[in-house]
Coordinates of C-alpha atoms and ligand atoms in Angstrom, one line a residue:
M1 CA 0.0 0.0 0.0
A2 CA 2.7 2.4 1.0
W3 CA 4.7 2.1 -2.2
I4 CA 1.7 1.9 -4.5
A5 CA 0.1 5.0 -2.9
A6 CA 3.5 6.8 -3.2
C7 CA 3.8 5.8 -6.8
L8 CA 0.3 7.0 -7.7
L9 CA 0.7 10.2 -5.8
A10 CA 4.1 10.9 -7.4
L11 CA 2.6 10.2 -10.9
T12 CA -0.5 12.3 -10.3
V13 CA 1.5 15.2 -8.9
A14 CA 4.0 15.0 -11.8
I15 CA 1.2 15.0 -14.4
L16 CA -0.7 17.8 -12.8
A17 CA 2.3 19.9 -12.2
S18 CA 3.4 19.7 -15.8
Y19 CA -0.1 20.3 -17.0
M20 CA -0.5 23.3 -14.8
Q21 CA 2.7 24.8 -16.1
G22 CA 1.8 24.2 -19.7
A23 CA -1.8 25.3 -19.4
S24 CA -2.4 27.5 -16.4
A25 CA -3.7 30.3 -18.5
G26 CA -6.1 28.1 -20.6
A27 CA -7.2 26.2 -17.5
I28 CA -9.2 29.1 -16.1
E29 CA -11.1 29.6 -19.3
D30 CA -11.7 25.8 -19.5
F31 CA -13.0 25.9 -16.0
E32 CA -15.6 28.4 -16.9
D33 CA -16.7 26.2 -19.8
A34 CA -16.8 23.1 -17.7
T35 CA -20.4 23.0 -16.9
S36 CA -21.4 23.5 -20.5
S37 CA -19.1 20.9 -21.9
P38 CA -18.8 18.0 -19.5
C39 CA -16.1 16.3 -21.6
E40 CA -13.6 19.2 -21.3
E41 CA -10.3 17.9 -20.1
I42 CA -10.6 20.2 -17.0
N43 CA -13.3 17.9 -15.8
L44 CA -10.9 14.9 -15.9
I45 CA -8.3 16.9 -14.1
T46 CA -10.8 18.0 -11.5
C47 CA -11.2 14.3 -10.5
F48 CA -7.6 14.3 -9.4
L49 CA -7.5 17.7 -7.6
P50 CA -8.5 16.4 -4.2
F51 CA -5.8 13.9 -4.4
V52 CA -3.2 16.5 -5.3
A53 CA -4.4 18.8 -2.6
F54 CA -3.9 16.0 -0.1
A55 CA -0.5 15.1 -1.5
V56 CA 0.9 18.6 -0.9
S57 CA -0.8 19.0 2.5
D58 CA 0.8 18.7 5.9
E59 CA -1.5 15.8 6.6
A60 CA 0.2 13.7 3.9
K61 CA 3.5 14.1 5.7
D62 CA 2.1 11.8 8.4
Y63 CA 2.2 9.0 5.8
T64 CA 5.9 9.4 4.9
P65 CA 8.3 6.7 6.2
A66 CA 10.1 9.3 8.4
R67 CA 7.0 10.2 10.4
A68 CA 4.8 7.1 10.1
K69 CA 7.6 4.7 11.2
G70 CA 5.8 1.7 9.8
V71 CA 2.4 2.6 11.4
I72 CA -0.8 3.4 9.5
T73 CA -3.8 4.0 11.7
Q74 CA -7.4 3.0 10.9
P75 CA -8.5 6.6 10.3
Q76 CA -5.5 7.1 8.0
L77 CA -6.4 4.1 6.0
T78 CA -10.0 5.1 5.8
R79 CA -8.9 8.6 4.6
L80 CA -6.7 7.1 1.8
C81 CA -9.5 4.7 0.8
D82 CA -12.1 7.4 0.6
L83 CA -9.8 9.7 -1.3
G84 CA -8.9 6.9 -3.8
N85 CA -12.6 5.8 -4.1
D86 CA -13.9 9.4 -4.8
T87 CA -11.1 9.9 -7.4
A88 CA -11.7 6.5 -9.0
I89 CA -15.5 7.0 -9.3
C90 CA -15.0 10.5 -10.7
F91 CA -12.6 9.1 -13.3
R92 CA -14.8 6.2 -14.1
D93 CA -17.8 8.5 -14.6
Y94 CA -15.8 10.8 -16.9
T95 CA -14.5 7.9 -19.0
K96 CA -18.1 6.4 -19.3
R97 CA -19.4 9.8 -20.4
C98 CA -16.6 10.9 -22.7
I99 CA -14.5 8.0 -23.9
G100 CA -15.8 5.6 -26.4
S101 CA -15.8 1.8 -26.3
E102 CA -13.0 1.8 -28.9
H103 CA -10.7 2.4 -25.9
P104 CA -11.7 -0.7 -23.8
E105 CA -8.5 -0.4 -21.7
V106 CA -9.4 3.0 -20.3
H107 CA -12.7 1.6 -19.0
L108 CA -11.0 -1.4 -17.6
T109 CA -8.5 0.7 -15.8
A110 CA -11.2 2.9 -14.3
Q111 CA -13.3 0.1 -13.1
G112 CA -10.3 -1.9 -12.0
T113 CA -9.3 0.8 -9.6
I114 CA -12.7 0.8 -8.1
D115 CA -12.6 -3.0 -7.8
F116 CA -9.2 -2.8 -6.3
L117 CA -10.3 -0.4 -3.6
Q118 CA -13.1 -2.7 -2.5
F119 CA -10.5 -4.4 -0.2
C120 CA -11.0 -1.3 2.0
T121 CA -14.4 -2.5 2.9
K122 CA -13.2 -5.8 4.3
P123 CA -13.1 -6.1 8.1
D124 CA -9.5 -7.2 8.1
A125 CA -8.3 -4.5 5.7
H126 CA -6.6 -2.5 8.4
S127 CA -4.6 -5.3 9.9
K128 CA -3.5 -6.5 6.4
V129 CA -2.5 -3.1 5.3
Q130 CA -0.7 -2.5 8.6
K131 CA 1.3 -5.7 7.9
L132 CA 2.2 -4.4 4.5
F133 CA 3.1 -1.0 5.8
S134 CA 5.4 -2.2 8.5
C135 CA 7.0 -4.7 6.2
A136 CA 7.6 -2.0 3.6
Q137 CA 9.2 0.2 6.3
T138 CA 11.6 -2.6 7.2
M139 CA 12.5 -3.0 3.5
E140 CA 12.6 0.7 2.7
A141 CA 16.0 0.6 1.0
I142 CA 15.0 -2.4 -1.1
H143 CA 11.8 -0.7 -2.2
N144 CA 13.7 2.4 -3.2
R145 CA 16.1 0.3 -5.2
C146 CA 13.3 -1.7 -6.9
A147 CA 11.3 1.4 -7.7
K148 CA 14.3 2.7 -9.6
S149 CA 15.1 -0.5 -11.4
S150 CA 11.5 -1.3 -12.5
S151 CA 10.8 2.2 -13.7
S152 CA 12.2 1.2 -17.1
M153 CA 8.7 -0.4 -17.7
L154 CA 7.0 2.9 -17.4
P155 CA 6.3 4.7 -20.6
T156 CA 8.6 7.5 -21.6
D157 CA 6.4 8.8 -24.4
V158 CA 3.5 10.2 -22.4
D159 CA 2.4 13.8 -23.1
P160 CA 1.4 15.4 -19.8
S161 CA -0.1 18.3 -21.5
S162 CA -2.9 16.1 -22.7
P163 CA -4.4 14.0 -19.9
T164 CA -7.1 12.6 -22.3
A165 CA -4.4 11.4 -24.7
M166 CA -2.6 9.9 -21.8
V167 CA -5.5 7.8 -20.6
K168 CA -6.2 6.7 -24.2
R169 CA -2.6 5.8 -24.8
P170 CA -2.3 2.2 -26.1
N171 CA -0.8 -0.3 -23.7
A172 CA -1.3 1.9 -20.7
L173 CA -2.7 -1.1 -18.7
R174 CA -0.1 -3.5 -20.1
D175 CA 2.6 -1.1 -18.9
L176 CA 1.1 -0.8 -15.4
C177 CA 0.8 -4.6 -15.1
C178 CA 4.4 -5.2 -16.4
H179 CA 5.7 -2.5 -14.1
V180 CA 4.2 -4.1 -11.0
K181 CA 5.4 -7.5 -12.2
K182 CA 8.9 -6.3 -12.6
Y183 CA 8.7 -4.6 -9.2
E184 CA 7.5 -7.9 -7.7
G185 CA 10.4 -9.8 -9.2
C186 CA 12.8 -7.3 -7.5
Y187 CA 11.4 -7.1 -4.0
L188 CA 9.3 -10.2 -3.3
P189 CA 12.2 -12.6 -3.0
E190 CA 13.6 -10.4 -0.2
V191 CA 10.4 -10.4 1.9
Q192 CA 10.8 -13.7 3.6
T193 CA 14.1 -12.6 5.1
H194 CA 12.9 -9.2 6.3
C195 CA 9.2 -9.9 7.2
G196 CA 8.8 -13.6 7.5
A197 CA 6.2 -16.0 6.0
E198 CA 3.3 -13.8 7.1
G199 CA 4.9 -10.9 5.2
V200 CA 5.2 -13.0 2.1
T201 CA 1.5 -14.0 2.2
A202 CA 0.4 -10.4 2.8
N203 CA 2.4 -9.1 -0.1
Q204 CA 1.3 -11.9 -2.4
D205 CA -2.3 -11.3 -1.6
F206 CA -1.9 -7.6 -2.3
L207 CA -0.2 -8.2 -5.6
Q208 CA -2.8 -10.7 -6.6
R209 CA -5.5 -8.2 -5.9
I210 CA -3.8 -5.7 -8.3
Y211 CA -3.4 -8.4 -11.0
T212 CA -7.0 -9.5 -10.7
S213 CA -8.5 -6.0 -10.6
Y214 CA -6.7 -5.0 -13.8
Q215 CA -6.9 -8.4 -15.5
C216 CA -3.1 -8.4 -15.8
S217 CA -2.7 -12.1 -16.6
K218 CA -3.6 -11.4 -20.3
H219 CA -0.9 -8.7 -20.5
F220 CA 2.0 -10.6 -18.9
P221 CA 2.9 -12.5 -22.1
N222 CA 3.4 -9.2 -23.8
C223 CA 5.6 -7.4 -21.3
P224 CA 8.6 -5.7 -23.0
A225 CA 11.8 -7.5 -22.3
Ligands
NAG590 C1 -16.9 3.7 -3.0 O1 -18.0 4.5 -3.1 C2 -19.2 3.8 -3.5 C3 -20.3 4.8 -3.7 O2 -20.4 5.7 -2.7 C4 -19.5 2.7 -2.5 O3 -20.6 1.9 -2.9 C5 -18.3 1.8 -2.4 O4 -18.5 0.8 -1.4 C6 -17.1 2.7 -2.0 N1 -15.9 1.8 -2.0 C7 -15.0 2.0 -1.0 C8 -13.8 1.2 -1.1 O5 -15.1 2.7 0.0

């Protein structure tokens, strides 16, 4: 959870930051048009704004390894789940409204994120995430190394000035799946040593949930070398 949330946050902030730089003047006009044209890109961006506001807030600092020290409280988890769910639903509604069925992967990604977050509603969600969180803290240096080495799977040809083009990008879902798979190959073999058998199970369950939510198994054969 810790690393995936950190990845998502970093990605969202990077996208938004470059978009804001490139289009801050236009954005205000777009905003005024938003109600009349619900498929304006600004409406897509608006879905992510609460997330970005959170990411740059003081509150978010409580989730960083330095402050959290491997502990995530139940209210903190609920906060992340709600924020993620609101964003995912907003994104799903935008894609349903504005992106055609000729882009099936966009719809799969949107629905997949909502499905993924359903784990939040399980009674043992907090104890499981706490296990992941403390294990990730113990392995922080390894996670940092693996994040670097698996980033080669992330696309380099994205154009942050056009969020809609980004979400319609071919192979976006394949790249996400392959990125996580490569990350798994890097860190999972180290989990037994640092977090024991329980840690291995918790991490495997978490990864499996990602793979199932995004139907990754059909993409794995096509991962770039
Ligand atoms: C997300 O919100 C929807 C609608 O409010 C709700 O039905 C669903 O259970 C929520 N999911 C999570 C993970 O909170």
